[in-house]
Tab-separated table of C-alpha atoms and ligand atoms in Angstrom:
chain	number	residue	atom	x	y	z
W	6	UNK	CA	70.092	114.365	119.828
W	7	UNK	CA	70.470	110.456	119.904
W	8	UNK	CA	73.335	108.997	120.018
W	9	UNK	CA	74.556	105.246	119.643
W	10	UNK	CA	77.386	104.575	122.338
W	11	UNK	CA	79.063	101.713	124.335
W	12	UNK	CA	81.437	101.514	127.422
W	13	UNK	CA	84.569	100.263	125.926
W	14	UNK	CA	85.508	96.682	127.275
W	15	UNK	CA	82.370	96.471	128.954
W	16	UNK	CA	80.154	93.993	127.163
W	17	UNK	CA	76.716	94.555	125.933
W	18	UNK	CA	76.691	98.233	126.742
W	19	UNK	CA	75.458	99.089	123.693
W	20	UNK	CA	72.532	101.857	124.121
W	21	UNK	CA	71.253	105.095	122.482
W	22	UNK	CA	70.893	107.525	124.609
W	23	UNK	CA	70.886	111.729	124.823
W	24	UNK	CA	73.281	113.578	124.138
W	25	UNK	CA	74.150	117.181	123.571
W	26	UNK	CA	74.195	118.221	119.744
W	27	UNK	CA	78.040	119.317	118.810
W	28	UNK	CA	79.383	122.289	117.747
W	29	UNK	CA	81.069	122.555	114.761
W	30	UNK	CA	85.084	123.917	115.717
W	31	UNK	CA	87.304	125.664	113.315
W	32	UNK	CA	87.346	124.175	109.541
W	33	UNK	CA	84.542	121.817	110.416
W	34	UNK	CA	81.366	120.906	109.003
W	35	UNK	CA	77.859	120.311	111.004
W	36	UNK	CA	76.613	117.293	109.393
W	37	UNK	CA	72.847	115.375	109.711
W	38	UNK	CA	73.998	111.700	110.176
W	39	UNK	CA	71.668	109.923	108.032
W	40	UNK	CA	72.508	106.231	108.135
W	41	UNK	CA	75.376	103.919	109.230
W	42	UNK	CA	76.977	100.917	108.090
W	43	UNK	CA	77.368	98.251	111.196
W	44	UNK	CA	80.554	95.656	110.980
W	45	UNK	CA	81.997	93.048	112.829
W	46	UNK	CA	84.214	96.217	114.378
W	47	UNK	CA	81.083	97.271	116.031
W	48	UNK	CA	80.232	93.893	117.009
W	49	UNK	CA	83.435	93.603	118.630
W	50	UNK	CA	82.832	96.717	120.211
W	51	UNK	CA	79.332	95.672	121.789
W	52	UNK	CA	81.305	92.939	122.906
W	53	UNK	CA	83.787	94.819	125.008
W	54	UNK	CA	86.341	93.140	123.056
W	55	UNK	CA	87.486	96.067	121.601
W	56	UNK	CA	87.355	100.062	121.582
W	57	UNK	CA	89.137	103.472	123.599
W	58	UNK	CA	86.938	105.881	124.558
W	59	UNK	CA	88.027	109.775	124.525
W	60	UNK	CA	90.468	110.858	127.282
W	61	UNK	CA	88.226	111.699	130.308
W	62	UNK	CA	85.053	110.116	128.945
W	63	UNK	CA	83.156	106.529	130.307
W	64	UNK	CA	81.613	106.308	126.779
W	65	UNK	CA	82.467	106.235	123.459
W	66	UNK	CA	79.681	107.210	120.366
W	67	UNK	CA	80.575	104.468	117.897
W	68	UNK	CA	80.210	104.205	114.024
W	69	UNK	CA	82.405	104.356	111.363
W	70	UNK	CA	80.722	103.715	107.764
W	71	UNK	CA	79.079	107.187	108.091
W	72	UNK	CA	76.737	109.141	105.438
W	73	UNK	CA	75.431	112.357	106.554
W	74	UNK	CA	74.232	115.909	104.927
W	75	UNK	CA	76.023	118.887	105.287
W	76	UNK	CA	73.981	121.273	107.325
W	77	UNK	CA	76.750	124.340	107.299
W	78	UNK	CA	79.984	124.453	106.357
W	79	UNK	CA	82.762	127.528	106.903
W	80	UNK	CA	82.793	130.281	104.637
W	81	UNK	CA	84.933	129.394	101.265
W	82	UNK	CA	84.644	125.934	102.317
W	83	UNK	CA	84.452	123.293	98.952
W	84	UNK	CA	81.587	121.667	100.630
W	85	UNK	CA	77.921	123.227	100.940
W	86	UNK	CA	74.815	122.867	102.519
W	87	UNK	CA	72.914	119.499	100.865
W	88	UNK	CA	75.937	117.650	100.462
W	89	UNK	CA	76.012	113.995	100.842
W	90	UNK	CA	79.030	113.348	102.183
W	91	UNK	CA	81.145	110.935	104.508
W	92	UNK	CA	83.530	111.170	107.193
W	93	UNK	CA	87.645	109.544	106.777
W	94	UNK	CA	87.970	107.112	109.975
W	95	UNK	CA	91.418	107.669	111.272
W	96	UNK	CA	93.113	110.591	112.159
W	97	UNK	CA	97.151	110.741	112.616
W	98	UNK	CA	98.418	110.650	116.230
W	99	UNK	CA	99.137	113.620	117.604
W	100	UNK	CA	102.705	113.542	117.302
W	101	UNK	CA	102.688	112.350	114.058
W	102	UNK	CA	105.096	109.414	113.044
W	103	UNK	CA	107.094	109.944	109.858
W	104	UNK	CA	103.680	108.278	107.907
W	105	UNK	CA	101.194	110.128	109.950
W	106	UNK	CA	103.209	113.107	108.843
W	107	UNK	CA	103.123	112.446	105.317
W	108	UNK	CA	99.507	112.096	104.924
W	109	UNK	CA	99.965	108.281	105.354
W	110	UNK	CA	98.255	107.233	108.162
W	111	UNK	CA	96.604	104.287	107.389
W	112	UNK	CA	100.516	103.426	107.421
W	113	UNK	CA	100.760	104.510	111.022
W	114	UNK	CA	104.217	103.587	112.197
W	115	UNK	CA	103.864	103.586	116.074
W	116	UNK	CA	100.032	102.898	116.771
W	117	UNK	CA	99.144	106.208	118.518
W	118	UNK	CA	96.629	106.842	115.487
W	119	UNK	CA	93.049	108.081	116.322
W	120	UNK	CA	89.706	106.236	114.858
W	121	UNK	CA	86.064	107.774	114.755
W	122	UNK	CA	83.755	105.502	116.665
W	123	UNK	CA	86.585	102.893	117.165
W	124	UNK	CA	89.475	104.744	119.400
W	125	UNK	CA	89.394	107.866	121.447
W	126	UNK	CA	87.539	109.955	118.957
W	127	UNK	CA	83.564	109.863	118.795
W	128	UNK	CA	82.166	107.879	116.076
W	129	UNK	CA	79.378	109.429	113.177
W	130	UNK	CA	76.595	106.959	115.270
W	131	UNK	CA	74.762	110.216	116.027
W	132	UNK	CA	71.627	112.029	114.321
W	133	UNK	CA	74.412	115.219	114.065
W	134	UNK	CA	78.313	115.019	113.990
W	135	UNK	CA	81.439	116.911	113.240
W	136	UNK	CA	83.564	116.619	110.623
W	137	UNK	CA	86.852	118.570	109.761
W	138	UNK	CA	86.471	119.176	106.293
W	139	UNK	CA	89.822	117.865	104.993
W	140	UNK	CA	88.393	114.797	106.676
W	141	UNK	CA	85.601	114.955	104.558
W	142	UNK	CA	85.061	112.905	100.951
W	143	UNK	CA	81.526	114.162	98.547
W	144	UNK	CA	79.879	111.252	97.435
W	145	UNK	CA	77.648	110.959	94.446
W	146	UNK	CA	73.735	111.963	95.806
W	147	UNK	CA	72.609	109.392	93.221
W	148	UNK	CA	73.824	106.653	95.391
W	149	UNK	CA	71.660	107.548	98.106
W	150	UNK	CA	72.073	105.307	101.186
W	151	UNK	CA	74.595	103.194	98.786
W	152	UNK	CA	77.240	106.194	99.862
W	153	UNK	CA	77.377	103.892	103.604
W	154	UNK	CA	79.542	101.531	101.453
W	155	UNK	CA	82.230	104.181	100.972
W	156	UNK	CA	84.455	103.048	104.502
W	157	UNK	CA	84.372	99.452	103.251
W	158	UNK	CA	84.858	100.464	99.689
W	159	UNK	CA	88.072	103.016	101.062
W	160	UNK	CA	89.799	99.611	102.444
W	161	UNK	CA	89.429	97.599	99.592
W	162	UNK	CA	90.584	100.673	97.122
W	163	UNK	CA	93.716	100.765	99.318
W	164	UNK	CA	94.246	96.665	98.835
W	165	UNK	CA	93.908	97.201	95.065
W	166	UNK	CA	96.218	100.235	94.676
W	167	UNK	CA	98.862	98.535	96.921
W	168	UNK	CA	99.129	95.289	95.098
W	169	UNK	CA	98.983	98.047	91.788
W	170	UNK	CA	102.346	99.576	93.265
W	171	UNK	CA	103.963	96.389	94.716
W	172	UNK	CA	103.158	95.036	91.218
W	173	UNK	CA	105.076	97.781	89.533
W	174	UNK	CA	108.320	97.046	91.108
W	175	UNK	CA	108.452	95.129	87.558
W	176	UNK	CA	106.526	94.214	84.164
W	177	UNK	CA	103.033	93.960	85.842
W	178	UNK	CA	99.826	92.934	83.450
W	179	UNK	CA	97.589	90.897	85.789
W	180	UNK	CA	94.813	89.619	84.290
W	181	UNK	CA	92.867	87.261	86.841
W	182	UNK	CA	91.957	87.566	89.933
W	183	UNK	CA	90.778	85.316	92.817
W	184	UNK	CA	88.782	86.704	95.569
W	185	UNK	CA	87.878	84.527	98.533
W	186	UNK	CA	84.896	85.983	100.467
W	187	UNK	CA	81.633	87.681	99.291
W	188	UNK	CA	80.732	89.759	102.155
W	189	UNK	CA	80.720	93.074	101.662
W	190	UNK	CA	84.341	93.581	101.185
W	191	UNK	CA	84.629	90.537	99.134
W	192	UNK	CA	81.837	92.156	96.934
W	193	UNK	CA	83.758	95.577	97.053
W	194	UNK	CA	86.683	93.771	95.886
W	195	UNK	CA	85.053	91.990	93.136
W	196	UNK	CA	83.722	95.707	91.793
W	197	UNK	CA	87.219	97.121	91.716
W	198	UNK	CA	88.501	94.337	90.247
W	199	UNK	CA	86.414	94.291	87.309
W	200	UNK	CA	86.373	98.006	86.931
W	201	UNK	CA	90.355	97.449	86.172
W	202	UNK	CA	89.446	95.114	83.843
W	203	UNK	CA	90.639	91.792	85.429
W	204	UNK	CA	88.378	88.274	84.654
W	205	UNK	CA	87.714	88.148	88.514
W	206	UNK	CA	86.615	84.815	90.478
W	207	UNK	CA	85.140	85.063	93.827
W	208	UNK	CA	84.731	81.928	95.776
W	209	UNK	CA	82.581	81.567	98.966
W	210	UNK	CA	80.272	78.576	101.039
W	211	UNK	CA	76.774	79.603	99.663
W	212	UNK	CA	75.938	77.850	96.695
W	213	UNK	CA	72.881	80.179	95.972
W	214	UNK	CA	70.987	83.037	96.126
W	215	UNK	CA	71.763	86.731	96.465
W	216	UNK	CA	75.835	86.709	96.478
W	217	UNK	CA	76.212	84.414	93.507
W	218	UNK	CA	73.446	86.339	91.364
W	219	UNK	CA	75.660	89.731	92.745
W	220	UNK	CA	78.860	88.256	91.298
W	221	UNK	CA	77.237	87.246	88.087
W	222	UNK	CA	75.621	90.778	87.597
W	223	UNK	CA	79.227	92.457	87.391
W	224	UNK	CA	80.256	89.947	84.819
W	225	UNK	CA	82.540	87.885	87.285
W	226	UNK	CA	82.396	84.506	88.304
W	227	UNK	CA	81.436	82.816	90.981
W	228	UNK	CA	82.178	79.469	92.650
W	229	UNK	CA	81.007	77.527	95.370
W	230	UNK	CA	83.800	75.115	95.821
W	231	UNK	CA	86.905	74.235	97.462
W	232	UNK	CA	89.418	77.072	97.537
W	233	UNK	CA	92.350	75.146	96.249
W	234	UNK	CA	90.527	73.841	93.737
W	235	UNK	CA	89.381	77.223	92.167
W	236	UNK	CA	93.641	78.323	92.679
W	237	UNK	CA	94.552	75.740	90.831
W	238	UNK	CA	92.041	75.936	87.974
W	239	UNK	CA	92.323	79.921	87.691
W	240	UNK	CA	95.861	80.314	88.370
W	241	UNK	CA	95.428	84.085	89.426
W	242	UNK	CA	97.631	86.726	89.142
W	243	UNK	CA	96.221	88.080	91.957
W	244	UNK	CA	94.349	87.015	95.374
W	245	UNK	CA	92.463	89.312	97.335
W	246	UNK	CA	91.619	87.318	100.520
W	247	UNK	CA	88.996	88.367	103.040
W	248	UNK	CA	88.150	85.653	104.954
W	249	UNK	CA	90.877	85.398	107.606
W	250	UNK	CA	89.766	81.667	107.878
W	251	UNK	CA	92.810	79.349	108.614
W	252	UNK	CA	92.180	76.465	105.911
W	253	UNK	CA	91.561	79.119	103.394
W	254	UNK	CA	95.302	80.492	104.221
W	255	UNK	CA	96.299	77.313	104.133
W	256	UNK	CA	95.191	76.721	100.587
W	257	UNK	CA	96.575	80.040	99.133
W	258	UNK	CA	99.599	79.892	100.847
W	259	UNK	CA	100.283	76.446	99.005
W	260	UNK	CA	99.903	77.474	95.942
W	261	UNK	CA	102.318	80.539	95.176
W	262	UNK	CA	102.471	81.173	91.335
W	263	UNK	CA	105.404	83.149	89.604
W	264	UNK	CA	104.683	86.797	90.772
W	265	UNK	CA	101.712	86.427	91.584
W	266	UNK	CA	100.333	88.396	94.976
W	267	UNK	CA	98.125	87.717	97.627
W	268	UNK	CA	96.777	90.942	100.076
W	269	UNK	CA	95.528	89.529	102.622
W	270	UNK	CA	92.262	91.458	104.122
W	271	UNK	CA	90.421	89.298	106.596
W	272	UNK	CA	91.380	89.001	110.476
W	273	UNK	CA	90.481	85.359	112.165
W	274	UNK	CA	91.703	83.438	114.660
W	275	UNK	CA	93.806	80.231	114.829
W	276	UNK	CA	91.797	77.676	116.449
W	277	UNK	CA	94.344	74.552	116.172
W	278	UNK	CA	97.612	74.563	114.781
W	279	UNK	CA	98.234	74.594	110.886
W	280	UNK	CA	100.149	72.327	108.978
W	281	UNK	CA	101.587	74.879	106.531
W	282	UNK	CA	105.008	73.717	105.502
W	283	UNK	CA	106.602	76.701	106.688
W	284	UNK	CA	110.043	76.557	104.865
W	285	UNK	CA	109.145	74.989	101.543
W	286	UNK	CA	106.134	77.248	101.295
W	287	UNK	CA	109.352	80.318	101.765
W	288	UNK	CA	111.081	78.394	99.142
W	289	UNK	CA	108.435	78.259	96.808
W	290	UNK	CA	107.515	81.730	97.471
W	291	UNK	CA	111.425	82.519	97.265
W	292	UNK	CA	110.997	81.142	93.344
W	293	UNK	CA	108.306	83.020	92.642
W	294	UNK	CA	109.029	86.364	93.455
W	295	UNK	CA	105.969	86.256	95.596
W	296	UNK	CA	104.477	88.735	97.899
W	297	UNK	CA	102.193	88.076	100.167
W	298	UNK	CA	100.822	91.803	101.543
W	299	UNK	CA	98.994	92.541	104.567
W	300	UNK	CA	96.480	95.818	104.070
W	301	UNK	CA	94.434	97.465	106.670
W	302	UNK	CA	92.403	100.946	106.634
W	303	UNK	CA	92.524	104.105	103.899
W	304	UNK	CA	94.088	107.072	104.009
W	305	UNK	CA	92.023	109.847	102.109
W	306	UNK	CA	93.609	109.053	98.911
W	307	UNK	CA	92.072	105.972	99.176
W	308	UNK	CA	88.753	107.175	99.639
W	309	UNK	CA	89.017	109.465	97.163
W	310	UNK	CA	89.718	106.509	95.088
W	311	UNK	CA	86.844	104.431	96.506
W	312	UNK	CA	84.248	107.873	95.725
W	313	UNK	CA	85.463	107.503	92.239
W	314	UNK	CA	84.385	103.330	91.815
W	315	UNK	CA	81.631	103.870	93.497
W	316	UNK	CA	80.421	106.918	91.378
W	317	UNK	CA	81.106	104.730	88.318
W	318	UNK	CA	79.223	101.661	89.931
W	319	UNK	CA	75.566	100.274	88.900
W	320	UNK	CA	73.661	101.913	91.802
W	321	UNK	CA	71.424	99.548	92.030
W	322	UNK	CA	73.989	96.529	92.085
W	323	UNK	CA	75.244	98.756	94.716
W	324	UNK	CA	72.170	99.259	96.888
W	325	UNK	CA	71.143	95.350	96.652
W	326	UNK	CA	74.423	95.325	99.209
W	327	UNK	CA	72.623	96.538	102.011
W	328	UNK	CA	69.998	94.082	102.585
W	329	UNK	CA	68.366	95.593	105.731
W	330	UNK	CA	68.065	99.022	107.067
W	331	UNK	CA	67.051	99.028	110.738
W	332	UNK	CA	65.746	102.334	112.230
W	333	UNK	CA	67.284	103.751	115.017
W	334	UNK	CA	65.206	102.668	117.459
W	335	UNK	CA	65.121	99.403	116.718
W	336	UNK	CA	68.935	99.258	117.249
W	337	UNK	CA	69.812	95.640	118.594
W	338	UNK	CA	68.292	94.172	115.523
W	339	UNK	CA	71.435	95.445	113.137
W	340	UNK	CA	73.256	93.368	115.893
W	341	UNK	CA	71.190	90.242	115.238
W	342	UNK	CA	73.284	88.751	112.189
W	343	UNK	CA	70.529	87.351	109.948
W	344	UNK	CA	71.169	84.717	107.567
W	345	UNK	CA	71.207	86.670	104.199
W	346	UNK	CA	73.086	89.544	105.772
W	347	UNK	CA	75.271	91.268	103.615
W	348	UNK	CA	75.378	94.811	104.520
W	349	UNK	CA	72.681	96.448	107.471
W	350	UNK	CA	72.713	100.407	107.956
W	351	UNK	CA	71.507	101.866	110.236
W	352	UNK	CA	68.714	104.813	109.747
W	353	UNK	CA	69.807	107.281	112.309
W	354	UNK	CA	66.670	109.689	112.079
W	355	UNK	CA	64.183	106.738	112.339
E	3	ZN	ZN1	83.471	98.652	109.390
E	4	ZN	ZN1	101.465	107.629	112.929
């Protein structure tokens, strides 16, 4: 079978190549991969930037927004033949942590966790993979090649349910909800949000075309402007951030609100210093009861959640997410970011 692999810290080793189909182990499904969801994670991993491959291997078989079909599964399993299904990224280290232990390890306390397609464990980039089946979450077969948005959709279920339990720690009614960012996360985001029921804003650069019409199908709002501008104007309860982008920080960060709280989802890079006021922007966040809340990965909770927004989703709002599928062997071109990008998959039998 093909295979889509890469030589960890080695850039541009990117290549499909041959590889011997895998044998389901004890408690594990055989799976047909069907397509794959491509992020900047496997961008960084082309790049060499980024990525462990399995103890005693050269190569690592990446992907990590899996959908596949259940080709066999053990006897009394939940899951038959003909599901759609897709695989939970990270697996607790093998000593487990206290977290890890608990079924929490998108909490991982000491960093020895696992990833599919990311660290030391093969990715679902692969026309047949393994799953153990308490790693495994059923998606809905109506949302056909939609179910690639489940990983993305897993993280951004996890953001919303922790600012739902770091909002309970008192009275807690949000109603608005800023969301800077509509890339596919951003997007995700904006679904969950008004799914709970919140008036959500999403702000991004574009000032037309697919994102804004996106926005304005699920009944939110959408602004091309200045970040501050649309803070100060909303006054959200919430802000779900995705950008990572410095100035955008910046701009939130200055403009704390009585318990209001900002999860923070994007990773950049600082270019050149900022000019954040460090201690009156504690102060003011000191007033305010504010929390600002870092949230990264899903444990299967979470995608258990993110099954259940999807399944309630418009499936066709959701499939106008991916906007290209590439076929297999035409895999370099899901690595050439085009300009109305929002989400590419992958066909892995093409
Ligand atoms: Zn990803
Ligand atoms: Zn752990």
């Amino acid at each position: 079978m093909k295979a889509i692999t890469v030589e960890p810290g080695r850039s541009g080793s990117m290549r499909v190549e041959e590889i011997d189909d895998p044998v389901p182990g004890e408690g594990e499904l055989l799976v047909e991969g069907l397509v794959l969801g491509v992020c900047g994670t496997d961008r960084e991993l082309n790049a060499g930037d980024y990525g462990w491959a399995p103890e005693g291997a050269d190569r690592l078989v990446i992907g990590h927004e899996s959908l596949g079909r259940v080709i066999s599964a053990p006897e009394g399993s939940e899951f038959q033949e003909g599901d759609l299904i897709v695989g939970v990224v990270r697996r607790p280290d093998p000593e487990p942590c206290q977290a890890c232990a608990h079924g929490d390890f998108d909490m991982c306390r000491n960093g020895d966790y696992r990833e599919r397609g990311i660290k030391e464990i093969h990715g679902f980039g692969s026309q047949r993979w393994v799953v153990d089946q308490r790693f495994a979450v059923k998606v809905d077969p109506e949302l056909g090649h939609g179910g690639a948005l489940l990983e993305p959709a897993s993280v951004v279920a996890k953001a919303w349910d922790q600012v739902e339990q770091v909002g309970a720690r008192a009275w807690f009614g949000p109603a608005t909800a800023v969301v800077v960012g509509a890339g596919p996360i951003g997007l995700l985001a904006s679904l969950i949000g008004v799914q709970k029921g919140l008036d959500v804003h999403v702000v991004d650069r574009v000032e037309e075309g697919l994102k804004p019409d996106l926005i304005a199908q699920l009944g939110a709002t959408y602004h091309s402007a200045d970040v501050g501008e649309v803070l100060d104007r909303v006054r959200p309860d919430v802000v779900i951030e995705t950008t990572g982008a410095e100035p955008v920080l910046a701009a939130v960060l200055a403009r704390t609100r009585p318990y209001a709280i900002v999860c923070l989802l994007g990773m950049g890079v600082t270019r050149e210093p900022s000019s954040v006021p460090l201690a009156s922007t504690g102060r003011d966040m000191v007033l305010n009861n504010a929390v600002l809340l870092g949230s990264v990965n899903a444990n299967v909770r979470h995608w258990e959640m993110a099954a259940e927004a999807l399944a309630a989703a418009d499936k066709s709002w959701l499939g106008s997410l991916i906007t290209r599928t590439v076929p297999l062997s035409d895999l370099g071109d899901a690595f050439e970011p085009q300009e109305d990008d929002i989400k590419v998959i992958v066909d892995l039998q093409a």
